[in-house]
Short mmCIF file of C-alpha atoms in Angstrom, two decimals:
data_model
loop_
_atom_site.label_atom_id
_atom_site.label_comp_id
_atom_site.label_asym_id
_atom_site.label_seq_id
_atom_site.Cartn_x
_atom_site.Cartn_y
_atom_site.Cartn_z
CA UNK A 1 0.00 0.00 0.00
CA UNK A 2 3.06 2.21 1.06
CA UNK A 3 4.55 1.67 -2.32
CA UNK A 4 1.81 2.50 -4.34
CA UNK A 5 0.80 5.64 -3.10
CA UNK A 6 2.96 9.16 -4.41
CA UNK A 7 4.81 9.18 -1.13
CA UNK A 8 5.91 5.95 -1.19
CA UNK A 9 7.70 5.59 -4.78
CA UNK A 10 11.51 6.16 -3.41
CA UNK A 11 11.07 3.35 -1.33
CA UNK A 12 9.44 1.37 -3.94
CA UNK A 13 12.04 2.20 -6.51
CA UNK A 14 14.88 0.68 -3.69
CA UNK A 15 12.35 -2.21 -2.45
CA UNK A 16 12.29 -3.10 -6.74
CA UNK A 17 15.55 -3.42 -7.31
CA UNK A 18 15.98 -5.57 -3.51
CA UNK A 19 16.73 -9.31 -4.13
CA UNK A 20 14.06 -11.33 -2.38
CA UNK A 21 16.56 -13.49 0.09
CA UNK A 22 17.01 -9.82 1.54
CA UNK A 23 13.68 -10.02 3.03
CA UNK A 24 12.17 -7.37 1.65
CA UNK A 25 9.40 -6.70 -1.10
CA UNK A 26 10.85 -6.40 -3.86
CA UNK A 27 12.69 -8.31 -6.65
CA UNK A 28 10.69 -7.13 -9.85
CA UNK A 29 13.90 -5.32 -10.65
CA UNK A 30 15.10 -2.52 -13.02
CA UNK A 31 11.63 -2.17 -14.34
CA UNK A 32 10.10 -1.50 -10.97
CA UNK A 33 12.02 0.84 -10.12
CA UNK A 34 12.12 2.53 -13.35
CA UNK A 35 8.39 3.16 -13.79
CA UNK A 36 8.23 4.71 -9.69
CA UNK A 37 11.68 7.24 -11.25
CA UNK A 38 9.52 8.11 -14.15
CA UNK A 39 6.52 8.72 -12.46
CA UNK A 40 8.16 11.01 -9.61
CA UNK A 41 9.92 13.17 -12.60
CA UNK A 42 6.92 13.58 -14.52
CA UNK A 43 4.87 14.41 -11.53
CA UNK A 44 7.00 16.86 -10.15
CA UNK A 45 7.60 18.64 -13.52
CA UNK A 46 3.77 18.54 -14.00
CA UNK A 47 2.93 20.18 -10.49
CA UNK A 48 6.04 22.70 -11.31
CA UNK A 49 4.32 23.72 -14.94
CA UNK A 50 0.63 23.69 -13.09
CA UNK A 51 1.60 25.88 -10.30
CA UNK A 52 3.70 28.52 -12.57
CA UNK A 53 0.74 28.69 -14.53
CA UNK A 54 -1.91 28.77 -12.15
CA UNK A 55 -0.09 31.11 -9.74
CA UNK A 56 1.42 34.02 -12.02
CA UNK A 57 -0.52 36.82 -11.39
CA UNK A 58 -2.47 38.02 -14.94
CA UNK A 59 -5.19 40.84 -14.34
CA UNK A 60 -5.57 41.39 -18.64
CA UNK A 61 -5.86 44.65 -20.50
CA UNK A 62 -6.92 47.11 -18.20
CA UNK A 63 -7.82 50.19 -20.94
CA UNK A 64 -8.83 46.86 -23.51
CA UNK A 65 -13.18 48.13 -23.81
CA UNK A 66 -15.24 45.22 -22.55
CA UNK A 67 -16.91 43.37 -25.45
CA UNK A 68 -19.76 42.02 -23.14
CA UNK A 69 -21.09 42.40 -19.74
CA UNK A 70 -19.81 39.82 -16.84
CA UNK A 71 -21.70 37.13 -16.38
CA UNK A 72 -25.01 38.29 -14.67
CA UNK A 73 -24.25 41.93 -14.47
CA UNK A 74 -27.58 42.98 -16.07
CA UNK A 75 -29.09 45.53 -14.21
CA UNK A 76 -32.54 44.99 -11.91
CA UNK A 77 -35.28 46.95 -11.85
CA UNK A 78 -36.86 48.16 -8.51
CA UNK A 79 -39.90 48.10 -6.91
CA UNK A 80 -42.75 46.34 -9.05
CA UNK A 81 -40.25 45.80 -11.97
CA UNK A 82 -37.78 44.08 -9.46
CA UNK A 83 -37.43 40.33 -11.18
CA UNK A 84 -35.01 37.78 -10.13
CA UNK A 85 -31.12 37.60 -10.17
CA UNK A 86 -30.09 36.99 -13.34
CA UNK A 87 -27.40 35.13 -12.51
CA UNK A 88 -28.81 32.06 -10.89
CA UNK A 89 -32.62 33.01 -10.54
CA UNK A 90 -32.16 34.16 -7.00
CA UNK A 91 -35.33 35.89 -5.45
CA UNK A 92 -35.31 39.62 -5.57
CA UNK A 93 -34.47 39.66 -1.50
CA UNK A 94 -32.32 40.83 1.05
CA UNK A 95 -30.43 37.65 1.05
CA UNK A 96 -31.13 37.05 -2.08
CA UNK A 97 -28.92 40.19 -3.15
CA UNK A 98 -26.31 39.37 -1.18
CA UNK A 99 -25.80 35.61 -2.77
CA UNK A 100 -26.00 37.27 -6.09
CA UNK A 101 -23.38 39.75 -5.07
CA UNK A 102 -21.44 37.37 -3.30
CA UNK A 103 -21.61 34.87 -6.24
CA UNK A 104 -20.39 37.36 -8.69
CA UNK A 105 -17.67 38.08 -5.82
CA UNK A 106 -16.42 34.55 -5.64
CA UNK A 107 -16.34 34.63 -10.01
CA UNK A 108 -14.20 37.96 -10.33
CA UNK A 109 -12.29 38.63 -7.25
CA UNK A 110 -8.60 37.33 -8.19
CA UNK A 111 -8.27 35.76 -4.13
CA UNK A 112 -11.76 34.15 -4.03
CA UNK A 113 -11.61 32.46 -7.80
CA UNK A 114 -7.81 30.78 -6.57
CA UNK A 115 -9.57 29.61 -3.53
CA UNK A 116 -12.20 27.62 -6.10
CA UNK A 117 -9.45 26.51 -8.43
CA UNK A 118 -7.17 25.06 -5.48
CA UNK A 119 -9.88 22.95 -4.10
CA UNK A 120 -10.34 21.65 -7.68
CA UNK A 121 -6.99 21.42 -8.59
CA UNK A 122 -6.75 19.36 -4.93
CA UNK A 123 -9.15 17.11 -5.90
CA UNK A 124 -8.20 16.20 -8.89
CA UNK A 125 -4.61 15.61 -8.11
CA UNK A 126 -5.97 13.66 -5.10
CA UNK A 127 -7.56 11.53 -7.84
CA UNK A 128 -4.39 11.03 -10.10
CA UNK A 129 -2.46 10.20 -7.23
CA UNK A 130 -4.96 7.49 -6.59
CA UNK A 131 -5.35 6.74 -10.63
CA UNK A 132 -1.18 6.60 -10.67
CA UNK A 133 -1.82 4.11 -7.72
CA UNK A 134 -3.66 1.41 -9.24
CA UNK A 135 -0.94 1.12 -11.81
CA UNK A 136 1.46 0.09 -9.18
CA UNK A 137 0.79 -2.53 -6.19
CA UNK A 138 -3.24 -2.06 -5.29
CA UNK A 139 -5.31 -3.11 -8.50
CA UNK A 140 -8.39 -1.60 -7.01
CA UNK A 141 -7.55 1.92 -5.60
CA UNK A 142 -8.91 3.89 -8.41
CA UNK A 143 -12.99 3.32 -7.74
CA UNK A 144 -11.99 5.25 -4.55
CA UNK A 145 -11.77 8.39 -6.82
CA UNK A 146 -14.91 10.09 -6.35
CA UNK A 147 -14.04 10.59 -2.63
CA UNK A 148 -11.58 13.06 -3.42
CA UNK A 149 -14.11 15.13 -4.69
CA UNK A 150 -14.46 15.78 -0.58
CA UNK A 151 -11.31 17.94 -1.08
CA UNK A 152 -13.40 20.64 -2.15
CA UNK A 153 -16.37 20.30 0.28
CA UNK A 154 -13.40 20.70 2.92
CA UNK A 155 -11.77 23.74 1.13
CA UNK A 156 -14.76 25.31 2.43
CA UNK A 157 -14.03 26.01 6.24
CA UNK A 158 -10.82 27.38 5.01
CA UNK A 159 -10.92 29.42 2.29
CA UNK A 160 -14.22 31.61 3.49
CA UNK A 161 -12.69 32.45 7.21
CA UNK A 162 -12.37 35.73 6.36
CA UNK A 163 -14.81 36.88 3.93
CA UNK A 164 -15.94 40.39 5.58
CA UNK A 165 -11.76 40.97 5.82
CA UNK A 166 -11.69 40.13 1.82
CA UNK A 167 -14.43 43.04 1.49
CA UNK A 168 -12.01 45.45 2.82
CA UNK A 169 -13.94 49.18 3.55
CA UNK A 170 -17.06 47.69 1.70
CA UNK A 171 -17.77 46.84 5.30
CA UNK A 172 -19.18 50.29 5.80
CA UNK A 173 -22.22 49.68 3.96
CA UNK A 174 -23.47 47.02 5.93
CA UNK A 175 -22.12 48.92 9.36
CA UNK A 176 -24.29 51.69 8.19
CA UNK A 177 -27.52 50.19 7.62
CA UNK A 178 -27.07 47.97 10.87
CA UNK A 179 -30.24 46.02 11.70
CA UNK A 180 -30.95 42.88 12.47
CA UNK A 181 -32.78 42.20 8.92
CA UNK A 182 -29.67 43.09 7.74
CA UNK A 183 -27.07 41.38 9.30
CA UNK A 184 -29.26 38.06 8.92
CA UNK A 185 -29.61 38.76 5.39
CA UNK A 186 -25.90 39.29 5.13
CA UNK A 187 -24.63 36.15 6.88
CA UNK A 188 -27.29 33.89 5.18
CA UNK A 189 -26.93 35.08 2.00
CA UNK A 190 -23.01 34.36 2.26
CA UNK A 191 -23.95 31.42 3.40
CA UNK A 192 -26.24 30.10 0.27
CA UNK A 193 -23.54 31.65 -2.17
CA UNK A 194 -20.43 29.65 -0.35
CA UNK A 195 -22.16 26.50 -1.09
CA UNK A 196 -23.24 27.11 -4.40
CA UNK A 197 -19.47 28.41 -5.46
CA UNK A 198 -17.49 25.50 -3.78
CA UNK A 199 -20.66 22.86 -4.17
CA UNK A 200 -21.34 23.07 -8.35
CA UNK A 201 -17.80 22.38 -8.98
CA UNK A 202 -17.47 19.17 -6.14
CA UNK A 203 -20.87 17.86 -7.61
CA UNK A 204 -19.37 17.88 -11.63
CA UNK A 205 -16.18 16.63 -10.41
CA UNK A 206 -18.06 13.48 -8.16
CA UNK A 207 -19.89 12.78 -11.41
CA UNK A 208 -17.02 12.54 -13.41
CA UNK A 209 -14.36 11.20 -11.32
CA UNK A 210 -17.29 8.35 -10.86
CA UNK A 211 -17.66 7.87 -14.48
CA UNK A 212 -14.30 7.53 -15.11
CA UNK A 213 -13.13 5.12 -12.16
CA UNK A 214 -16.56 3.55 -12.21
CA UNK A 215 -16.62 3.83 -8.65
CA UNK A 216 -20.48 3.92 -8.78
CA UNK A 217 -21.15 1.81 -5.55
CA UNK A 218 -19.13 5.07 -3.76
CA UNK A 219 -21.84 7.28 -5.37
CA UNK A 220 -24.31 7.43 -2.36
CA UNK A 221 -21.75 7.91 0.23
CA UNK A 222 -19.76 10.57 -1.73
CA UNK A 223 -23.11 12.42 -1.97
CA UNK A 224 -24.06 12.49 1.63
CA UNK A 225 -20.79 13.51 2.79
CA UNK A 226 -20.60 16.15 0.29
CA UNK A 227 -23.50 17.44 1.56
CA UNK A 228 -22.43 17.52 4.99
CA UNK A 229 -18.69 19.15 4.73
CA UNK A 230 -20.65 21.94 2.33
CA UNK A 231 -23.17 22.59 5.40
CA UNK A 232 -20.19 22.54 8.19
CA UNK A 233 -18.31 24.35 6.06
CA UNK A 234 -20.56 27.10 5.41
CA UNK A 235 -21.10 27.06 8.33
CA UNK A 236 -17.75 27.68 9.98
CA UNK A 237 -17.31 30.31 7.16
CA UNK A 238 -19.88 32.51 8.46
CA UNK A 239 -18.75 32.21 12.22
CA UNK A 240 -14.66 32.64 11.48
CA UNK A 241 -15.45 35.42 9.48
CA UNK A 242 -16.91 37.58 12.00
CA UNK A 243 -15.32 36.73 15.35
CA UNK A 244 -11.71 36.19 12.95
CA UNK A 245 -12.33 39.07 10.68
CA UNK A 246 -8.47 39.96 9.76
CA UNK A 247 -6.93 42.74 7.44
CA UNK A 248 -5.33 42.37 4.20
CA UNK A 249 -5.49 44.69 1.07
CA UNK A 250 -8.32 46.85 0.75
CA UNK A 251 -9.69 45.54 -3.21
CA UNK A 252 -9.28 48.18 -4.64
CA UNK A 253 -5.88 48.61 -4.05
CA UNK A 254 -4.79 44.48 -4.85
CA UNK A 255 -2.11 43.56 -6.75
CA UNK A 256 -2.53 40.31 -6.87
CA UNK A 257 -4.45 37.19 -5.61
CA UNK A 258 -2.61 37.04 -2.17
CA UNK A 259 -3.40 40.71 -0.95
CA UNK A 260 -6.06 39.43 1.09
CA UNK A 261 -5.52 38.85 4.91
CA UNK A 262 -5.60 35.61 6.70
CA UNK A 263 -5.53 34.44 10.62
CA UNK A 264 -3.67 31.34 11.41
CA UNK A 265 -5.22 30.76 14.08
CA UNK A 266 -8.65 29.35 12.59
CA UNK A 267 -7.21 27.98 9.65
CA UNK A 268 -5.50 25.57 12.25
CA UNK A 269 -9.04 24.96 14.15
CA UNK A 270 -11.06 24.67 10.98
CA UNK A 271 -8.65 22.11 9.13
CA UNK A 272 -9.98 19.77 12.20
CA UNK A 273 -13.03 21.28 12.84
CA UNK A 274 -14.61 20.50 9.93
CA UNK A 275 -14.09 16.81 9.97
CA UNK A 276 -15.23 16.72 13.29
CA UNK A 277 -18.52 18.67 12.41
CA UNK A 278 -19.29 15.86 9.55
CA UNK A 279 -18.07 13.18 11.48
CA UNK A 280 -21.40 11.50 12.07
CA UNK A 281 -22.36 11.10 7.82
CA UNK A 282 -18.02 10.73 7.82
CA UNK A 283 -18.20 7.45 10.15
CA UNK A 284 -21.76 6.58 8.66
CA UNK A 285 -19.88 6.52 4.82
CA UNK A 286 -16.91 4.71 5.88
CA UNK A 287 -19.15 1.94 7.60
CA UNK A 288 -21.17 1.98 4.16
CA UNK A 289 -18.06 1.35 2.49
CA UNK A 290 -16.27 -1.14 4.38
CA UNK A 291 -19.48 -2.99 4.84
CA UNK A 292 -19.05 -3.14 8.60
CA UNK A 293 -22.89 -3.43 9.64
CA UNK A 294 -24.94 -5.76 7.42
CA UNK A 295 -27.91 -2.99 7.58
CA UNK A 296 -25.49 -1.29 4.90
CA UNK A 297 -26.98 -3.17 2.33
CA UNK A 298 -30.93 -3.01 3.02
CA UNK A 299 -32.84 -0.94 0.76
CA UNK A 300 -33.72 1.90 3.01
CA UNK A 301 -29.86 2.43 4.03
CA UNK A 302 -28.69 4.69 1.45
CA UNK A 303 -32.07 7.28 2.07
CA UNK A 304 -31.22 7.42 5.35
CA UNK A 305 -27.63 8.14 5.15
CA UNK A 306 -28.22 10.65 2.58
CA UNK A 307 -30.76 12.27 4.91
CA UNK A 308 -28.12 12.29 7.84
CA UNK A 309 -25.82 14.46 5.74
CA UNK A 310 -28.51 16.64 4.86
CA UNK A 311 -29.48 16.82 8.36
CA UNK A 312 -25.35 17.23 9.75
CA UNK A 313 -24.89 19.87 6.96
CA UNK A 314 -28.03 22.07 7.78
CA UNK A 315 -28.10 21.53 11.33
CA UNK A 316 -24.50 23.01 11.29
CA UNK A 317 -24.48 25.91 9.44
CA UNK A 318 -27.77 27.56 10.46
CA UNK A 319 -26.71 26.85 14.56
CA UNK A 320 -23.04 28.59 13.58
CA UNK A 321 -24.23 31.14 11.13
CA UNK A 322 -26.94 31.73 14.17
CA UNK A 323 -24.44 32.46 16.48
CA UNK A 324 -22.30 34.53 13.62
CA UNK A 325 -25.28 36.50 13.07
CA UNK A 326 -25.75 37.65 17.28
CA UNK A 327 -21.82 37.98 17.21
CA UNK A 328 -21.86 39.99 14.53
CA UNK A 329 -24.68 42.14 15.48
CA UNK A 330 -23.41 42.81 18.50
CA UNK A 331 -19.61 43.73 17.41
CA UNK A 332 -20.16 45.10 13.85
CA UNK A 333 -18.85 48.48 14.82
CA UNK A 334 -15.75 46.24 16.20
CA UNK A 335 -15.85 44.40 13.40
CA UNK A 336 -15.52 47.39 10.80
CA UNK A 337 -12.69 49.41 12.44
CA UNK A 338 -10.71 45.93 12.44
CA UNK A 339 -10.57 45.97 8.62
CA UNK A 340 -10.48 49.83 8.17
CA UNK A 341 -7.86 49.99 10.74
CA UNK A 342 -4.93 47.57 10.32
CA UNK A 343 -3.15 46.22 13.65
CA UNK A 344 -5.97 48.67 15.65
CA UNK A 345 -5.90 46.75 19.24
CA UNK A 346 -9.26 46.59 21.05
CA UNK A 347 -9.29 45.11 24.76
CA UNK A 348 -11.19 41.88 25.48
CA UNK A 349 -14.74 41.86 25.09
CA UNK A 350 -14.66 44.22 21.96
CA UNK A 351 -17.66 46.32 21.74
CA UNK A 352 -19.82 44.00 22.87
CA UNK A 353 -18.51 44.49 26.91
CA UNK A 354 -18.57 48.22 26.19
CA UNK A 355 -22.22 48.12 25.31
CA UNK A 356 -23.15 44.99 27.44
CA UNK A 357 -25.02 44.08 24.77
CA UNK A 358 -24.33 39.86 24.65
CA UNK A 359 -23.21 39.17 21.11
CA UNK A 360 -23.61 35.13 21.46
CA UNK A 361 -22.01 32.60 23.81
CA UNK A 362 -19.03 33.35 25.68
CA UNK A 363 -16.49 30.56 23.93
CA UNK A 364 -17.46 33.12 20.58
CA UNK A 365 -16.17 36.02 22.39
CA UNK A 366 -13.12 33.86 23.55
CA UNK A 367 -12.22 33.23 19.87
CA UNK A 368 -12.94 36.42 18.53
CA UNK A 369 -9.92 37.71 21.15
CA UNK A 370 -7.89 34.52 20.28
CA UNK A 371 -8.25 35.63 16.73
CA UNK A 372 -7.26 38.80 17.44
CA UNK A 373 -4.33 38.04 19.08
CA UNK A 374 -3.30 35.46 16.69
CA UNK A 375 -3.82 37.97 13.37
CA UNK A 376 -1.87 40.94 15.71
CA UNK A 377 1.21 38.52 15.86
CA UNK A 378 1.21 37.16 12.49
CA UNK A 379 1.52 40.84 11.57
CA UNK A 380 4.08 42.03 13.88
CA UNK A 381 6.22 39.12 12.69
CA UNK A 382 5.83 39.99 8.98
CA UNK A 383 6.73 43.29 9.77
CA UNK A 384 9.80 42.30 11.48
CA UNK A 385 10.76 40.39 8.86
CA UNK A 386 10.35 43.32 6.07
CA UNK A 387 12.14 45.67 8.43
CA UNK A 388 14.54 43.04 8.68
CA UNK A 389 14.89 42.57 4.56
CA UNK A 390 15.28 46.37 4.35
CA UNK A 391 18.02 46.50 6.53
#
């Protein structure tokens, strides 16, 4: 198993070329070693060619005259004319203008589209690796494929922790018409458009990855965890992006696609978090899988696992984005000068123990400080080092 997988091939390539009486697997000689070479160069050069392609900043033309109108920029009409988002049909609502908005975010800004394409470009790699695999030592690796479609389900929880930070100053709009209709509208409609950005792409890629492996007895599984990690995910988005709000470029001033502001400190708690979130559909897949419980294979099992991923997703990201919303509510003001203010320090509590107003539970307050803290340092040390560089 070792062997076969990516990480394994140097020690494949030795164990080939190993005589047998050594004790060791190997003995299929030059040409088992040769193929585990070949595949390391040609992977590596691959990755090199993807990543300087994929990562070289390219904002076009800017005096060029646009030919068309981006996708779904036609304009609405108000009141009684008001029709529905042309982008995706979206109701002509509060939250329903913030998914379109944040859809047509998530297609144009340069930080939010590499997001999308690494969690695609994760997956699929995922599934090569496994693909390259099957070639090797474990004949039946590749059906497994369409669970790496998963990878972008859990690029979720991490690349939408700081979504009001990405906004930069745009902030102020929502700060100034502060109301609770608004800030639910704000967080929920982030909330629908997270899904739908990460969630199209992971359902296309399922399909296919099961149409080419022919993993189609993974199908159901794949499904209801997908389902799940998108819920969780969104779920976590909406909560780490208030109470871990950090920073970065404002927009309009960007350079490039890694302008934007990140805390380390919930990237590290939602890597784990949101397995742990989706671990009930997570353990109720990998029994379905390894056929563990004989109920596995009744009739009625794969409706009900489907519907506990439905459940785990929803359940998940309306009780966080509930508690993002009364955070948020209750330490928007907070919230605002930490973007239009870089490195601003606020004491513990934040606005919410100035105005005694409770803004959620108190392990939500505890992170938002955490967060803070975590965000300060990270900047302090990347200032040291460019003071350090410029010395």
């Amino acid at each position: 198993m070792l062997h076969a997988l990516p990480f394994g091939w140097p020690g494949g390539a030795v164990a080939a070329v190993t005589p047998v009486e050594a004790g060791l697997d190997g003995g299929t000689g030059a040409a088992g070693a040769l193929w585990r070479v070949g595949a390391m160069l040609a992977g590596a050069a691959l990755a090199v060619a993807a990543a300087v392609a994929l990562l070289t900043p390219h904002v076009g033309n800017r005096t060029a005259r646009r030919r068309r109108r981006p996708v779904g920029s036609h304009a609405l009409a108000q009141g009684a004319r008001a029709r529905r988002d042309p982008l995706l049909g979206l109701p002509a609502t509060p939250t329903g203008a913030v998914a379109g908005k944040e859809l047509r975010t998530w297609l144009r800004d340069p930080w939010r589209s590499l997001e999308i394409r690494t969690a695609v470009w994760f997956a699929t790699f995922l599934a090569a690796f496994l693909y390259v695999g099957t070639l090797g030592d474990v004949a039946g690796l590749f059906p497994f494929a369409p669970w790496a479609a998963l990878a972008v389900a859990f690029m979720v929880g991490l690349g939408g922790t700081n979504l009001y930070g990405q906004d930069g100053t745009a902030l102020w709009m929502l700060a100034v018409a502060d109301s609770p209709a608004t800030v639910r509208a704000d967080v929920r409609g982030r909330q629908i458009a997270i899904v739908v950005a990460f969630g199209l792409p992971a359902v296309v890629l399922a399909l296919a990855l099961t149409a080419l492996s022919g993993g189609w007895s993974h199908l159901v599984g794949v499904a209801a965890a997908l389902v799940a990690m998108l819920g969780c995910g969104a779920g976590m988005s909406a909560l780490f992006s208030v109470v871990g709000v950090s920073a970065g470029v404002d927009p309009a001033k960007r350079r490039n696609a890694t302008d934007a502001g990140e805390n380390p400190l919930l990237l590290q708690i939602g890597f784990w978090l949101s397995v742990v979130l989706a671990a009930p559909t997570l353990g109720l897949a990998v029994v379905t899988v390894t056929r563990a419980w004989e109920a596995t294979t009744a009739v009625w099992w794969p409706g009900l696992l489907v519907t506990v991923g439905l459940l785990n997703g929803a359940l998940v990201a309306w009780g966080l984005g509930r508690i993002a919303i009364a955070v948020l509510g209750a330490r928007l003001p907070e919230t605002f000068a930490r973007v239009r203010y870089p490195g601003l320090r606020l004491a513990p509590g934040g606005t919410e123990a100035a105005t005694g107003v409770a803004g959620g539970p108190a392990w939500a307050g505890a992170l938002s400080d955490a967060a803070q803290k975590s965000y300060l340092d990270a900047r302090a040390a990347k200032e040291k080092e460019r003071a350090g560089r410029a010395s």
